[in-house]
Coordinates of C-alpha atoms in Angstrom, one line a residue:
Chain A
X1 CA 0.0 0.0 0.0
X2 CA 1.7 3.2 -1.1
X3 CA 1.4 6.0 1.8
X4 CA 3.5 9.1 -0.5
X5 CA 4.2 9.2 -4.0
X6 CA 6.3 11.5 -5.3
X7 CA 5.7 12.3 -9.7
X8 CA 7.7 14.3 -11.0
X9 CA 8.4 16.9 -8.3
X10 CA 10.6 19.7 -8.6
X11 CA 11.9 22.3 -6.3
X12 CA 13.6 25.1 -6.3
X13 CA 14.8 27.4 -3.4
X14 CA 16.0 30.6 -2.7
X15 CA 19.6 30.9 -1.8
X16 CA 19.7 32.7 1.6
X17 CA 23.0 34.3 1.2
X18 CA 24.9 35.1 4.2
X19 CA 27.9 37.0 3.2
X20 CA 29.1 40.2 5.3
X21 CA 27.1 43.3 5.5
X22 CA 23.6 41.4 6.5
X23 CA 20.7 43.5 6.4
X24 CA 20.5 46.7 4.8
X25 CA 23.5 46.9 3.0
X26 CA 22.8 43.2 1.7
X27 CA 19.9 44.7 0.3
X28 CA 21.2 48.0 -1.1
X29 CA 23.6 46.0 -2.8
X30 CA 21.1 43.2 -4.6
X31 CA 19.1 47.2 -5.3
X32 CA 22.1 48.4 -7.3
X33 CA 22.4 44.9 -9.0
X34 CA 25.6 43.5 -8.0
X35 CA 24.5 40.7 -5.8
X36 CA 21.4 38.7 -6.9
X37 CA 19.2 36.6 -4.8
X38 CA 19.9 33.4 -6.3
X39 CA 17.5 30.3 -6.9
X40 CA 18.9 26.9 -6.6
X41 CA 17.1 23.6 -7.6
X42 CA 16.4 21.5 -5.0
X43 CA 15.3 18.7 -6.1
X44 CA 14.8 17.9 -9.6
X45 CA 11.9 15.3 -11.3
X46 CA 11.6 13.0 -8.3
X47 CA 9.6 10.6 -8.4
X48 CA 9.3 7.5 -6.0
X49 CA 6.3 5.8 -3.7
X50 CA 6.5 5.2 -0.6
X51 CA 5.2 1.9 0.5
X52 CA 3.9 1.3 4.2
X53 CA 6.5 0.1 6.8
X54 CA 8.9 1.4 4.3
X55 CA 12.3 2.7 6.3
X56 CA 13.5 4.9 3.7
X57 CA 17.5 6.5 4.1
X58 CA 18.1 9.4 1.8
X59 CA 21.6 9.1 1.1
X60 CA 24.1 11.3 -1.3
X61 CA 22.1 14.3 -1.0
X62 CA 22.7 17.7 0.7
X63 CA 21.4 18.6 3.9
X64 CA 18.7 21.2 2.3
X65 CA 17.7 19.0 -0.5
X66 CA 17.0 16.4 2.3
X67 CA 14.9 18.7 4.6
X68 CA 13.2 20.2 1.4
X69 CA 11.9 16.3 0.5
X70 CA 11.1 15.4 3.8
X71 CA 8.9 18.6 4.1
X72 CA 7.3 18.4 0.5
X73 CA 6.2 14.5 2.3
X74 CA 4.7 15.9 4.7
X75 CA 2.9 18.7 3.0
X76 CA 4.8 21.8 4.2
X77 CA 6.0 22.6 1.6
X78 CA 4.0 22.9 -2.0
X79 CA 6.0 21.7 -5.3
X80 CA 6.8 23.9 -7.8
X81 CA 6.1 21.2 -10.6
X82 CA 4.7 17.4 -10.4
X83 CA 2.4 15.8 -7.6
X84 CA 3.1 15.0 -4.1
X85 CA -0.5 12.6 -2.7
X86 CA -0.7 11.3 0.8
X87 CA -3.1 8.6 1.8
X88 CA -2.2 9.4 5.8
X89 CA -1.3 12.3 7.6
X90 CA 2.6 12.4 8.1
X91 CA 4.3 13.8 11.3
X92 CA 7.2 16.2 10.2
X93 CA 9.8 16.0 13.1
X94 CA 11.5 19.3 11.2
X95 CA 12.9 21.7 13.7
X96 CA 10.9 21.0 16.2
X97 CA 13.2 21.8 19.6
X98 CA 13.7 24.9 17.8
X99 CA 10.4 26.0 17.6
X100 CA 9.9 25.3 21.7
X101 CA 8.9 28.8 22.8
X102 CA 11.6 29.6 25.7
X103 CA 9.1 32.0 27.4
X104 CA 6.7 29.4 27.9
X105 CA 6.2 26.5 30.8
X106 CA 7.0 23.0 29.7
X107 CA 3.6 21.9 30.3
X108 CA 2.4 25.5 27.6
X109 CA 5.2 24.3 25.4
X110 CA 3.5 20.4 24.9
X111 CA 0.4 22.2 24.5
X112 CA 1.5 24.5 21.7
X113 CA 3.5 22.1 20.1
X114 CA 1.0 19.2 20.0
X115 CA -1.7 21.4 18.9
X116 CA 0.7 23.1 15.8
X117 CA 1.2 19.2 14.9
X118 CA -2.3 18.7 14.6
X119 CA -3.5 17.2 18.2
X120 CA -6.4 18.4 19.7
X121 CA -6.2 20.1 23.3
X122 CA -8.0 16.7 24.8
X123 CA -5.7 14.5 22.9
X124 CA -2.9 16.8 24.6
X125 CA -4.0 16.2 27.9
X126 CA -4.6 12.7 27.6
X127 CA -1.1 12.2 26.2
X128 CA 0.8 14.8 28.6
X129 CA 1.5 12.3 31.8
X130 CA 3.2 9.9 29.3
X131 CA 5.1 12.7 27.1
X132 CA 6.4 14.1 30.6
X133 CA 7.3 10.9 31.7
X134 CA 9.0 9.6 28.8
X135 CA 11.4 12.9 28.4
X136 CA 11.9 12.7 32.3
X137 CA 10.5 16.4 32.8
X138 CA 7.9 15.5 35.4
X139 CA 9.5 17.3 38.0
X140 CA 9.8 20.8 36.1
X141 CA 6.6 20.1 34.5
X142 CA 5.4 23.9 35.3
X143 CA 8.9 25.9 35.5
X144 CA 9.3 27.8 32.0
X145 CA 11.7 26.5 29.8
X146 CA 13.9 29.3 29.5
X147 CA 17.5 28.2 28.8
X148 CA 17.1 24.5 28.9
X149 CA 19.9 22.8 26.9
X150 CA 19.1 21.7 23.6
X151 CA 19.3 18.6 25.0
X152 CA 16.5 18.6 27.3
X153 CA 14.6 20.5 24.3
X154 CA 15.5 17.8 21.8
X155 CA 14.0 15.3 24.3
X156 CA 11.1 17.3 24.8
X157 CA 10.3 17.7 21.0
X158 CA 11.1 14.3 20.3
X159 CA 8.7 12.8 23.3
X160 CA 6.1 15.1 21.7
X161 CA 6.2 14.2 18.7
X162 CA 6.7 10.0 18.8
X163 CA 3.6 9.9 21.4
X164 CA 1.2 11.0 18.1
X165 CA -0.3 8.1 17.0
X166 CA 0.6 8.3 13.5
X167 CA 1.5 5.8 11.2
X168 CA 3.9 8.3 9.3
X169 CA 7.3 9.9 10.1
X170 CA 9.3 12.3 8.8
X171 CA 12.2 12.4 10.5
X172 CA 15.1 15.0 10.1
X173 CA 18.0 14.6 11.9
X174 CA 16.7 13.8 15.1
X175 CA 15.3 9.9 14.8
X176 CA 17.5 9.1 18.5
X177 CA 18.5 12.2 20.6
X178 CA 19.5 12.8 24.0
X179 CA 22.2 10.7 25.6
X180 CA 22.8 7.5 25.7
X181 CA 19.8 6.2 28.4
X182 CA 17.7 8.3 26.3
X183 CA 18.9 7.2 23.2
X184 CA 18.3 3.7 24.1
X185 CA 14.6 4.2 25.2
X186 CA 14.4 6.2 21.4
X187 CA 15.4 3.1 20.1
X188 CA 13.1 0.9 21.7
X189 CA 9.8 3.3 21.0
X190 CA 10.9 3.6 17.6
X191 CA 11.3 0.0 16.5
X192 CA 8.1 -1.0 18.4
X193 CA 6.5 1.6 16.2
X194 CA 7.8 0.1 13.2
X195 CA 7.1 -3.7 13.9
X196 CA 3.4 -2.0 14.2
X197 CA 3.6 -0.9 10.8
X198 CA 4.9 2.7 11.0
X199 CA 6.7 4.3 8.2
X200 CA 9.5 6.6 8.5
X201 CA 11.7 8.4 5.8
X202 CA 14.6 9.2 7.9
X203 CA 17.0 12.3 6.8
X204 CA 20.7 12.0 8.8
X205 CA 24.1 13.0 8.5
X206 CA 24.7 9.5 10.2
X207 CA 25.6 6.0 8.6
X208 CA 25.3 3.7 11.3
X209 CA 21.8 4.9 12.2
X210 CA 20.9 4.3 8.5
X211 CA 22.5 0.8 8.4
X212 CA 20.6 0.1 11.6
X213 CA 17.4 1.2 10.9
X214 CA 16.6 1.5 7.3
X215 CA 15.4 -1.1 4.8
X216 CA 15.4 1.0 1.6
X217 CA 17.2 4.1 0.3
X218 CA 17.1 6.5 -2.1
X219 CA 20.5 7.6 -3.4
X220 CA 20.3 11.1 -4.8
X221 CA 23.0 12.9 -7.5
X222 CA 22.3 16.7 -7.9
X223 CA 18.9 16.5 -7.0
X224 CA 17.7 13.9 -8.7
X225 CA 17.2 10.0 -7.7
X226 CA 19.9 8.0 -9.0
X227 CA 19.2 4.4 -7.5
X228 CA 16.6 3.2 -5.3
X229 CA 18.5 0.7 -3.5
X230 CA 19.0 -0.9 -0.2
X231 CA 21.1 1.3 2.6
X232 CA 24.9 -0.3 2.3
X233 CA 24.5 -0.6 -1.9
X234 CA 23.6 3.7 -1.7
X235 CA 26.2 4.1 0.9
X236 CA 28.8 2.9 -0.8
X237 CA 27.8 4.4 -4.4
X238 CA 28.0 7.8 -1.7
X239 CA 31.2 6.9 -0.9
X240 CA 32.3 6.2 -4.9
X241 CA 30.9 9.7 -5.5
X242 CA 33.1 11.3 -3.0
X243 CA 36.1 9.7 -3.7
X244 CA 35.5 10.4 -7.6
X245 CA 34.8 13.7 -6.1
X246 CA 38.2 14.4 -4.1
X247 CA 40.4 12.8 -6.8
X248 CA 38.6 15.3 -9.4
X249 CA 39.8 17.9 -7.6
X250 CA 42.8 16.4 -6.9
X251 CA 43.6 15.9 -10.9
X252 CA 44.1 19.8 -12.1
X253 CA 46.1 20.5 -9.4
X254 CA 49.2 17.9 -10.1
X255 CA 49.0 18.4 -13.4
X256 CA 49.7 21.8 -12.5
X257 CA 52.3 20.8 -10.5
X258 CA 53.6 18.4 -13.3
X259 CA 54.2 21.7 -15.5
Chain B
X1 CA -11.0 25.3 18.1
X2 CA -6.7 25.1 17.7
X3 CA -7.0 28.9 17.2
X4 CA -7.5 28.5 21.6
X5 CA -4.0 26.8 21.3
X6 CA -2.3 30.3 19.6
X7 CA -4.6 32.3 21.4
X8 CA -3.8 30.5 25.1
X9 CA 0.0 31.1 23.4
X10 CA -0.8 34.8 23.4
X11 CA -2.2 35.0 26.9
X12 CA 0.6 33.8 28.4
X13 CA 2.8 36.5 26.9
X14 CA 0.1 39.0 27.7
X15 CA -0.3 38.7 31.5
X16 CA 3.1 39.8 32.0
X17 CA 1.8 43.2 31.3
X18 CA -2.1 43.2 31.1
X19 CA -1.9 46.7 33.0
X20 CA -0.2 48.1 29.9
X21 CA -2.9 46.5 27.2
X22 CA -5.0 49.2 29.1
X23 CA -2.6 52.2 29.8
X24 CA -1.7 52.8 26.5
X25 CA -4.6 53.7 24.6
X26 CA -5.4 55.2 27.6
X27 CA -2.3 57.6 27.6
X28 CA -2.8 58.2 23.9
X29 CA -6.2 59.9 24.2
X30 CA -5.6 61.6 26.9
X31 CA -2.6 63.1 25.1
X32 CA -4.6 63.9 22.3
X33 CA -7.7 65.1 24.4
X34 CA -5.2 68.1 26.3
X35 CA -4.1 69.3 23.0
X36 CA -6.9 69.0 20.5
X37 CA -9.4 69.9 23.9
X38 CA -7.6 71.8 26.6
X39 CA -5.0 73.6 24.9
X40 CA -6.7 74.6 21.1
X41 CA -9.5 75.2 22.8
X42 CA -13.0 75.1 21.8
X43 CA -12.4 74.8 17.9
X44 CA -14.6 72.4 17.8
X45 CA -13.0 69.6 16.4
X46 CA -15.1 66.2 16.4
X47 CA -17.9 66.2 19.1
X48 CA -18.1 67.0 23.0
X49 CA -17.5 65.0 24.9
X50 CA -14.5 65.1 23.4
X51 CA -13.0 62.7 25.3
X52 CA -15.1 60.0 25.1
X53 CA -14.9 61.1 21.5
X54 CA -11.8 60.3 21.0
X55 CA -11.0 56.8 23.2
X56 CA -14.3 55.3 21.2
X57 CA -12.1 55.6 17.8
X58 CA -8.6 55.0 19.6
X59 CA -9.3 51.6 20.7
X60 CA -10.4 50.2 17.7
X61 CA -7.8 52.1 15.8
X62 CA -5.2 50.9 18.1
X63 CA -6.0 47.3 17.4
X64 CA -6.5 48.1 13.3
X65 CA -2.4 49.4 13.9
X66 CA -1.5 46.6 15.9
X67 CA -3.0 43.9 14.0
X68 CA -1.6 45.1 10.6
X69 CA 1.7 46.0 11.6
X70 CA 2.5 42.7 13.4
X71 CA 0.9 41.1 9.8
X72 CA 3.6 42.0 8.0
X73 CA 6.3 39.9 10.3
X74 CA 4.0 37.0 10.7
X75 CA 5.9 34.8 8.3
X76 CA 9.4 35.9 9.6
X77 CA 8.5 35.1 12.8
X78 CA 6.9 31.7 12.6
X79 CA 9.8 30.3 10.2
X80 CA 10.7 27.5 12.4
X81 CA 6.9 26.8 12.8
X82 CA 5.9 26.6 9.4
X83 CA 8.1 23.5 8.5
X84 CA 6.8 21.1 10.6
X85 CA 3.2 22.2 11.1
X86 CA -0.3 20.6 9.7
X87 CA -2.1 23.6 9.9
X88 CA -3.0 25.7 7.2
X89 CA -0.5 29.0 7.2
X90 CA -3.8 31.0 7.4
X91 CA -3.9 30.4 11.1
X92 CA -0.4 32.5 11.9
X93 CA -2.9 35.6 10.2
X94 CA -6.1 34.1 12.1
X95 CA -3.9 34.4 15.4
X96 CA -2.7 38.2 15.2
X97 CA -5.8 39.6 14.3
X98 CA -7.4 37.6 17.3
X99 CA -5.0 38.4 19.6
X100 CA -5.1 41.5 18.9
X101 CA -8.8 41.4 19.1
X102 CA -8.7 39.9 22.3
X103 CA -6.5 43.0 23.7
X104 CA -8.6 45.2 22.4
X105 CA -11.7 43.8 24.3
X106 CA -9.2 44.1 27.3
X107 CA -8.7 47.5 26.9
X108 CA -12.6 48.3 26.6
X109 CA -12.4 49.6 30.1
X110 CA -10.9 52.4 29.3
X111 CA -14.2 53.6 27.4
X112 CA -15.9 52.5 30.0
X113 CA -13.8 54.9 32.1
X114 CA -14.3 57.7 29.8
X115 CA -18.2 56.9 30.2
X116 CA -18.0 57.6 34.1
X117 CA -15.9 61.1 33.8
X118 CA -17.9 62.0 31.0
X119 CA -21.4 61.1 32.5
X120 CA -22.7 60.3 28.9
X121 CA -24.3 57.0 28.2
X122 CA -25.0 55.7 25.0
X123 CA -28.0 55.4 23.4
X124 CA -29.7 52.2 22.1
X125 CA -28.0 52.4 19.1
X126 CA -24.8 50.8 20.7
X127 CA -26.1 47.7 19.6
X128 CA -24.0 48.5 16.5
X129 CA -21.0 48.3 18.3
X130 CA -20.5 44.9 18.3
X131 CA -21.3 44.9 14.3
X132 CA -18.8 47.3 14.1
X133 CA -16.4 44.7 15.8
X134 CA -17.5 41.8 13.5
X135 CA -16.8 44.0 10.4
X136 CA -13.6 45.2 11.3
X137 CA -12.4 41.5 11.6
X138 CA -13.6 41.0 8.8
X139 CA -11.5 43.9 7.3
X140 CA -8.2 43.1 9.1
X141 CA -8.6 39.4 8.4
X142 CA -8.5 40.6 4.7
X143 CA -6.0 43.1 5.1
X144 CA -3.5 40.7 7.2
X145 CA -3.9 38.0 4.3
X146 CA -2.4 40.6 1.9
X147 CA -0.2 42.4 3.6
X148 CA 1.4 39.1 5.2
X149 CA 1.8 37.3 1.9
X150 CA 2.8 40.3 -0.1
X151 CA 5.6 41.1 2.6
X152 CA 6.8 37.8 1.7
X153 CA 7.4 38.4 -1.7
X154 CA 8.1 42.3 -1.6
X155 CA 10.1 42.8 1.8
X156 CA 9.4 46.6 1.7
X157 CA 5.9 46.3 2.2
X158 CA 6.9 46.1 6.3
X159 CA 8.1 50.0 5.4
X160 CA 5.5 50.9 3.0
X161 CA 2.9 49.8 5.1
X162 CA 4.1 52.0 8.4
X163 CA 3.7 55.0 6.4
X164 CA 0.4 53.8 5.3
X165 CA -1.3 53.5 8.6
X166 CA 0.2 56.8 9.3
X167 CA -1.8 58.5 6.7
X168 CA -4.6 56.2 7.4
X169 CA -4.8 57.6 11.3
X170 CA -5.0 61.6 9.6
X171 CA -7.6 60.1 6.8
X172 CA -9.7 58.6 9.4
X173 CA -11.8 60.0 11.3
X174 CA -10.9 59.4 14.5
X175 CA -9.5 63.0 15.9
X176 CA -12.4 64.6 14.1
X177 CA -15.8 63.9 13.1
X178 CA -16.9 63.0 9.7
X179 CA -19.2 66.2 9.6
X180 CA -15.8 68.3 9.7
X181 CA -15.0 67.4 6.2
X182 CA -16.9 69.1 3.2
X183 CA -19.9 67.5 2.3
X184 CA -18.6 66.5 -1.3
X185 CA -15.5 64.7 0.1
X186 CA -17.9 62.3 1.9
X187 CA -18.2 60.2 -0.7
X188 CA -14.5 59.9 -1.2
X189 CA -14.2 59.5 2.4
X190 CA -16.6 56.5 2.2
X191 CA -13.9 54.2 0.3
X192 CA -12.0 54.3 3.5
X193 CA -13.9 51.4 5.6
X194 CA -12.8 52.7 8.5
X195 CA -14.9 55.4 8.4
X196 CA -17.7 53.4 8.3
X197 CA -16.3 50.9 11.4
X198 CA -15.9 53.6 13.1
X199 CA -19.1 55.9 12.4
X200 CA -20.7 52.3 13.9
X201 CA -18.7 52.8 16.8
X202 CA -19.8 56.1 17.7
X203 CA -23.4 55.6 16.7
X204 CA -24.4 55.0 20.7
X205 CA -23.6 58.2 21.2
X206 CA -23.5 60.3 18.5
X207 CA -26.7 59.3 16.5
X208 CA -26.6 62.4 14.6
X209 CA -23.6 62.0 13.3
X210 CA -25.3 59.7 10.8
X211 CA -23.0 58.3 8.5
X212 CA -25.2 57.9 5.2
X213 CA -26.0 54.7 4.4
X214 CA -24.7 54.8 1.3
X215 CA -21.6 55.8 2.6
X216 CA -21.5 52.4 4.8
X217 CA -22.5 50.6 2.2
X218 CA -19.5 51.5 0.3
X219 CA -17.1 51.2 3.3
X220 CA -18.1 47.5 3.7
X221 CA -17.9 46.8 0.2
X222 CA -14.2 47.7 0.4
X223 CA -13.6 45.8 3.6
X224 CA -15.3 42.5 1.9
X225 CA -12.9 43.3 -1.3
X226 CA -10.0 43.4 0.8
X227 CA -11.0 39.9 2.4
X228 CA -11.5 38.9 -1.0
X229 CA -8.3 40.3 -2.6
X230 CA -6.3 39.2 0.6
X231 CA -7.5 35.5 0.1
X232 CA -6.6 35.4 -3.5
X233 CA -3.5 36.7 -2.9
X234 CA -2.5 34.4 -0.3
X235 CA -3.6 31.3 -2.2
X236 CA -1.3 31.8 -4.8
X237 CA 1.4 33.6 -3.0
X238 CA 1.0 30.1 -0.5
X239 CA 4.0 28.5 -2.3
X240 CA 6.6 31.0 -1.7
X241 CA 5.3 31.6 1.8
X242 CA 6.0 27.6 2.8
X243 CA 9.2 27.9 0.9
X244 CA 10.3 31.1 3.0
X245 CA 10.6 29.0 6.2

């Protein structure tokens, strides 16, 4: 049963460029032409289905392009060409710890948070006891988070989000956090959810968590799908790429030092 | 229903300083009441009481500023937000205008205020006052939509929209009375919808300054025009706005 199915889809991004003289000046300059805001494609005629209980790895691609597919999944954010359909509601775990509001209680901050992934304020209450208790916050429950390591928010994001009910994950980054006790309890929540049928497409800069986890990847070349593989055939066509990569760059420069 | 979830977001923010919510507007007409009042004397400017004259149009002009102002950040704010979130990106508009709503029915005491120095009740046609609040939603709702998804695009809108409302708060009458301007421009004053919100505002009290009905009629068409253009403009500006987080 297919849950997303990409056709065709293309992307294309603005380059935020972060060069010196933010702000105004950055802006005066793009005025008087010299620096254009420049957009890069993203992703480029992608088109695969995901299948349910699918693990899916993207491999080979960058960071952005990775984010960019996991959020055109999930809905938040709109192709510019080609289809994206969804038979289930997907949970985005996208930036979530960043998004805790550091002004708010915990307890304001699982509110907020359930409710902006689509829970319902009874549904949050039900849930809270066992969000608290999983991220081990039960004891500051009501004190505002306020400068709370990004540990303790990544816990608190991560609890939120794995105690939806959904069937679907998107997952940047952030499939495990905390340390290693927490870690471990990640892993056991997340493979139950997947022996119950769960789907995940997992974005990481990781290999080990890939070759753990994932039963299926997608290896991607400049944006476009170049194999649909399992996890150690991608990774090592990633590794190919950046060897081919270094010793491209490598070339010119002793021929130059040949002459 | 999650609108209570940004709106409970709001509250929490707003209890630090509640007090304020009510001391500004406050502060503001009384400013304006000593000069246009005490120190120009009786030039009869808009109508006595001139006090309660003056906080009737403040209020809802301070939410009109406050609502469309904080419109045009919505989508710089709520970057992180916007990438993980199931809800429609209408909502982050949705929110402002109803928090600002919400501050603006806080700050009703200070009318109420005005009523007790003043010793001048309203008539029974203040049942147009809530009206009046329904329509101006209506109008900011519209106005927020376009402004938040043209800001997007076009980051000088932020800018162009400051001077705007500045203009808009001499066009409008709140420091005066419609019946100051010459009859012919009443027409032409019409196309400004807040002069219609705001002629319902006053209608409890001043029932002779009538706005004509035609007048209104045009006002709202504008405001439902706005709501209209503001949708369309945000459906297909939707794209870009997603991308921007």
């Amino acid at each position: 049963m297919s849950i997303v199915e990409f056709d065709h889809v293309s992307i294309a991004l603005s380059k935020t460029k972060r060069r010196k003289g933010a702000g105004r000046s950055q802006r005066l300059r793009r005025f008087a032409g010299e620096t254009k805001r420049q957009i890069i494609p993203i992703l480029n005629d992608v088109s695969f289905t995901l299948n349910q209980g699918d693990s899916l790895a993207l491999v080979g691609a960058k960071p952005m392009a990775r984010t960019s597919l996991l959020r055109l999944a999930a809905g938040t954010l709109l192709p510019d060409s080609g289809t994206v359909t969804r038979s289930e509601p997907i949970v985005p775990m996208i930036g979530i710890a960043r998004s805790l509001g550091r002004t708010y209680t915990i307890r304001q901050n699982i509110y907020l948070i359930g409710g902006l992934l689509g829970m319902k304020p009874a549904e949050v209450q039900e849930k809270l006891p066992g969000i608290v208790e999983f991220a081990d916050l039960s004891s500051v429950l009501d004190k505002h988070l306020g400068t709370a390591p990004p540990i303790t928010r990544q816990k608190l994001a991560w609890s939120i989000a794995m105690s939806m009910d959904a069937r679907v994950y998107a997952v940047d980054q952030t499939l495990v956090v905390g340390e290693r006790e927490f870690r471990q309890k990640c892993w056991t929540r997340v493979d139950e959810l997947r022996e119950q049928g769960a789907t995940f497409i997992v974005s990481s800069d990781n290999s080990k968590l890939y070759r753990r986890f994932c039963d299926r990847a997608l290896y991607f070349a400049d944006g476009t799908i170049d194999a649909d593989t399992t996890v150690p055939e991608a990774l090592a066509m990633a590794r190919q790429a950046r060897f081919a990569a270094r010793d491209q760059s490598r070339a010119p420069k002793s021929e130059e030092s040949d002459d | 229903m999650l609108v209570l979830r940004d709106l409970q977001r709001q509250y929490t923010k707003f209890r630090l300083g509640y007090l304020w919510s009510l001391l500004e507007p406050l502060g503001m007409s009384l400013v304006l009441w000593l000069v246009f009042s005490v120190l120009l004397g009786e030039r009869a400017l808009g109508l006595q009481p001139y006090l309660l004259f003056l906080s009737v149009a403040i209020l809802p002009w301070w939410w009109f500023l406050k609502s469309v102002n904080s419109s045009t950040k919505i989508f710089r704010r709520t970057r992180g937000e916007l990438a993980f979130t199931s809800l429609p990106p209408q909502i982050w508009v949705l929110r402002t205008v109803l928090s600002s709503m919400i501050e603006f029915i806080f700050s009703l005491p200070v009318i109420l205020l005005a009523v007790i120095i003043t010793r001048d009740l309203p008539g029974p046609w203040i049942v147009l006052f809530p009206v009046a609040v329904i329509l101006q939603f209506i109008l900011l709702y519209g106005v927020g939509l376009l402004v938040s998804s043209l800001s997007i695009v076009i980051p000088d809108i932020a800018r162009i929209v400051k001077i705007i409302l500045r203009a808009m708060f001499y066009l409008s009458p709140i420091l005066y009375s419609i019946s100051n301007i010459p009859e012919k421009l009443h027409i032409v004053a019409a196309f400004n919808p807040l002069v219609g919100i705001l002629g319902l505002y006053r209608i409890g009290w001043w029932p002779e300054e009538q706005v004509s009905p035609w007048a209104l009629v045009i006002s709202f068409s504008v405001a439902a025009a706005f709501l209209i253009a503001g949708i369309v403009t945000f459906r297909s500006l939707k794209p870009r706005i997603l991308k921007e987080a």
